[in-house]
PDB file of C-alpha atoms in Angstrom:
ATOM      1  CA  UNK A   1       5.414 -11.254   6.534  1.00 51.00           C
ATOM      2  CA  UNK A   2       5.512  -9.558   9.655  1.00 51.00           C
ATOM      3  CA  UNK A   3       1.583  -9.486  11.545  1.00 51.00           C
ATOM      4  CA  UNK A   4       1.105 -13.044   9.955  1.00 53.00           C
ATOM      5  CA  UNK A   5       3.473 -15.537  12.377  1.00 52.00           C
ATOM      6  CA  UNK A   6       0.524 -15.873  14.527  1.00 54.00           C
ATOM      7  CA  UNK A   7      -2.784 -18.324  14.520  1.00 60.00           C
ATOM      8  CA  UNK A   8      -3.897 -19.364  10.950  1.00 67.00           C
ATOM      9  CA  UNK A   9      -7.238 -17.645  12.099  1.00 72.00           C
ATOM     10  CA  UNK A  10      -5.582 -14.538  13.560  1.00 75.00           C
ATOM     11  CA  UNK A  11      -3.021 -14.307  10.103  1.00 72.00           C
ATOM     12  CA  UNK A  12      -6.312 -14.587   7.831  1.00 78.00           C
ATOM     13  CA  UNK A  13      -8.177 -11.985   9.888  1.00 81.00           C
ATOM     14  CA  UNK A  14      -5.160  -9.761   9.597  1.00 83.00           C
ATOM     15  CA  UNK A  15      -4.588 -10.134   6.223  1.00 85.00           C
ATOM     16  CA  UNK A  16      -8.121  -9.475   5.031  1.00 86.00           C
ATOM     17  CA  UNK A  17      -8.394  -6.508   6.599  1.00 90.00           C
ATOM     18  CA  UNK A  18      -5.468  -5.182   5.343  1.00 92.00           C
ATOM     19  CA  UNK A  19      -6.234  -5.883   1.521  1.00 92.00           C
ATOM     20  CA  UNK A  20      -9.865  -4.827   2.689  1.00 91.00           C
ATOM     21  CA  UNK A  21      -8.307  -1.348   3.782  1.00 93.00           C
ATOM     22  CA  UNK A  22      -5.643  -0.869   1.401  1.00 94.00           C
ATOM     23  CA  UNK A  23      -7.606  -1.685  -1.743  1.00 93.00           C
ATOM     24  CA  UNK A  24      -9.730   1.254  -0.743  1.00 95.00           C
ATOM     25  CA  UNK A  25      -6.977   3.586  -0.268  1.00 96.00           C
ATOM     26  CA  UNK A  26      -5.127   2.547  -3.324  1.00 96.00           C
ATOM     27  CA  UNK A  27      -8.110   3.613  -5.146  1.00 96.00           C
ATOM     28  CA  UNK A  28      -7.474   6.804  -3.331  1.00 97.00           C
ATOM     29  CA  UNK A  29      -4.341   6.940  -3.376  1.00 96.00           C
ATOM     30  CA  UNK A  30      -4.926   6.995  -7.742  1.00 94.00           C
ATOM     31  CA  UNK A  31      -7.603   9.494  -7.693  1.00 96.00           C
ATOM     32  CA  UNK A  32      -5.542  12.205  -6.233  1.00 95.00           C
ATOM     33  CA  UNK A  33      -2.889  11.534  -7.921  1.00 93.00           C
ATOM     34  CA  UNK A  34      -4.621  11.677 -11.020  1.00 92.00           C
ATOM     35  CA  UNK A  35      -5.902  15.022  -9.369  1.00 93.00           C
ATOM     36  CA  UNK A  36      -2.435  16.271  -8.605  1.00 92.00           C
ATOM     37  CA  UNK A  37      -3.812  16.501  -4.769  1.00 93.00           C
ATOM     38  CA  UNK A  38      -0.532  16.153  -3.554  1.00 92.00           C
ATOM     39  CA  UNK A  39      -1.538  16.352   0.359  1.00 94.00           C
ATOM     40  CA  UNK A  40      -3.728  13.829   0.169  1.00 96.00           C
ATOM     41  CA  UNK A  41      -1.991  11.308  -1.584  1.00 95.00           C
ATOM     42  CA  UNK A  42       0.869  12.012   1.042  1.00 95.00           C
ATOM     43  CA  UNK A  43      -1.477  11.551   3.448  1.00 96.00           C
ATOM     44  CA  UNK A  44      -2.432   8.220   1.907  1.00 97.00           C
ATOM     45  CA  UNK A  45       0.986   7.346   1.023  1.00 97.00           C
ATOM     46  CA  UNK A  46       1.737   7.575   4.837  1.00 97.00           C
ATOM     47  CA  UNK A  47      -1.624   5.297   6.394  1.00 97.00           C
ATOM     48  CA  UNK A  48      -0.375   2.679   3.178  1.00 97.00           C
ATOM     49  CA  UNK A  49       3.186   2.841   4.429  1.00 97.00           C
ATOM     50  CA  UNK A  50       2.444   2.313   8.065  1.00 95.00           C
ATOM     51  CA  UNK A  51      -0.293  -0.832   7.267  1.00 93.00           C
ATOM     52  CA  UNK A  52       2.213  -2.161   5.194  1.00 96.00           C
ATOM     53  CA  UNK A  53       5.315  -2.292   7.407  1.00 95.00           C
ATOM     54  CA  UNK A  54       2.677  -3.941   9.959  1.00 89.00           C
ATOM     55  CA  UNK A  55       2.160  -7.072   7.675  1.00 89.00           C
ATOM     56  CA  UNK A  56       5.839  -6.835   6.505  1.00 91.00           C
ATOM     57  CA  UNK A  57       5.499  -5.841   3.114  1.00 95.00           C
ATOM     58  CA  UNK A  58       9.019  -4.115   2.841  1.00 97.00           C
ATOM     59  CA  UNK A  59       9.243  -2.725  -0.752  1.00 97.00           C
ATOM     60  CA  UNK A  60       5.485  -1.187  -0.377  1.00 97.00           C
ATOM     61  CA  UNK A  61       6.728   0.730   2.324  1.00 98.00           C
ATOM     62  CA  UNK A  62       9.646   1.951   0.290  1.00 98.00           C
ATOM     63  CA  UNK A  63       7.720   2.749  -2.826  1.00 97.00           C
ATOM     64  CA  UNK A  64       5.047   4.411  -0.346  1.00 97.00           C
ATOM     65  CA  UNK A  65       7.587   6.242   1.227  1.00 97.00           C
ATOM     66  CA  UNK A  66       9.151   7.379  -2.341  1.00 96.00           C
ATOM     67  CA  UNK A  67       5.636   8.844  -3.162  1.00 95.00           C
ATOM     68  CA  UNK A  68       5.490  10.875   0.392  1.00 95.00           C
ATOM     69  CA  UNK A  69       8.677  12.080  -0.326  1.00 94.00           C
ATOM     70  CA  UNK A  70       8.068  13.201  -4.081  1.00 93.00           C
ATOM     71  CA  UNK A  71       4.321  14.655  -2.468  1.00 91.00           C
ATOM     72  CA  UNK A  72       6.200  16.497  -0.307  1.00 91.00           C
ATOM     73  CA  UNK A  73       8.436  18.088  -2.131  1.00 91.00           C
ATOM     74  CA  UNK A  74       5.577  19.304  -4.486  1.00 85.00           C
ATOM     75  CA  UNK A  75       6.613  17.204  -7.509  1.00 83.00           C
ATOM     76  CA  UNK A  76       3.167  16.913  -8.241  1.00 72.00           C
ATOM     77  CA  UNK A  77       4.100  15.453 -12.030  1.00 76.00           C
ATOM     78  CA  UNK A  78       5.681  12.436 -10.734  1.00 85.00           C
ATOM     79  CA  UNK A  79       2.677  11.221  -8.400  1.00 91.00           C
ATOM     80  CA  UNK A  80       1.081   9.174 -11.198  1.00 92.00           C
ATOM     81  CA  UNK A  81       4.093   7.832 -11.480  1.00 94.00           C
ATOM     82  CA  UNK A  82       4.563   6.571  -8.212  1.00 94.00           C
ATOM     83  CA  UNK A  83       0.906   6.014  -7.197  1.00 95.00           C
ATOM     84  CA  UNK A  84       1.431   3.312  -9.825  1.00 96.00           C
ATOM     85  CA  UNK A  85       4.202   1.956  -8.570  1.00 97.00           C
ATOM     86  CA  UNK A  86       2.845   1.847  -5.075  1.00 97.00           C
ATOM     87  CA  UNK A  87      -0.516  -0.235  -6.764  1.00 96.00           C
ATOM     88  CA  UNK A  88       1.761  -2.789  -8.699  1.00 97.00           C
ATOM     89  CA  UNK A  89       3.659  -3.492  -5.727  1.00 97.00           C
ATOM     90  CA  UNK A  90       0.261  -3.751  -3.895  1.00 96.00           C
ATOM     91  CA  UNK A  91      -0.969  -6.591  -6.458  1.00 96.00           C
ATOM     92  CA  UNK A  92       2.038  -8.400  -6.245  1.00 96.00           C
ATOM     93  CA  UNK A  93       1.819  -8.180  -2.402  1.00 95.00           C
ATOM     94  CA  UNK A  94      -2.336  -9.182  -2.447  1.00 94.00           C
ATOM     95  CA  UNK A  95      -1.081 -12.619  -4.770  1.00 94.00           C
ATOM     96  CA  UNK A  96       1.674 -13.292  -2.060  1.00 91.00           C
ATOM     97  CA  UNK A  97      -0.659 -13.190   0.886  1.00 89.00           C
ATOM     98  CA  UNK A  98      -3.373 -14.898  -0.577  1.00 86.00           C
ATOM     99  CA  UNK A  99      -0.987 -17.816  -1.565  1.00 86.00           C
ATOM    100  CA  UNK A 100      -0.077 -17.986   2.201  1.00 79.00           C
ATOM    101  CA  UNK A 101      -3.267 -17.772   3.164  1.00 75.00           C
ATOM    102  CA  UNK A 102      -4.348 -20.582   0.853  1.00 72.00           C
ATOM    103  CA  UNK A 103      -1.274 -23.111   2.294  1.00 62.00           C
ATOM    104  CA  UNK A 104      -2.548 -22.109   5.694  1.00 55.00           C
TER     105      UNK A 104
END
């Protein structure tokens, strides 16, 4: 993943932070969907798309990116939808990184 082909010390520092950071904002991210707050989830959809294209995480970026677009468009039914999508992709993404982290 992209940020972590440094140091072992500067990939783990990177890597915490970002789980630190987007764990919080995923919770976010669920609440307003949930709440049908479709400018802040595209406003969280956008700060998880742009951490996760910084560590390399491809298809969170993509499924981020869906969710901006759908916010944006006001299809405030589907958010749910995607803000779960964007959180299973995160989980898969948190096991992959902390594997790496574990064979550094």
């Amino acid at each position: 993943m992209g940020a972590l082909n440094g140091s072992d010390q500067t990939a783990g520092a990177v890597a915490s932070v970002y789980l630190d950071d987007l764990s919080a904002q995923i919770a976010r991210l669920t609440e307003s969907a949930r709440a049908r707050d479709h400018e802040t989830a595209r406003t969280i959809a956008q700060q998880i798309a742009a951490g996760s294209r910084f560590i390399g995480a491809a298809r969170l970026v993509q499924y981020a990116a869906d969710l901006d677009s759908a916010a944006r468009a006001g299809a405030v039914e589907g958010l749910t939808a995607h803000a779960e999508a964007v959180q299973s992709e995160f989980e898969r993404v948190r096991a992959d990184l902390k594997q790496r982290l574990v064979a550094y």
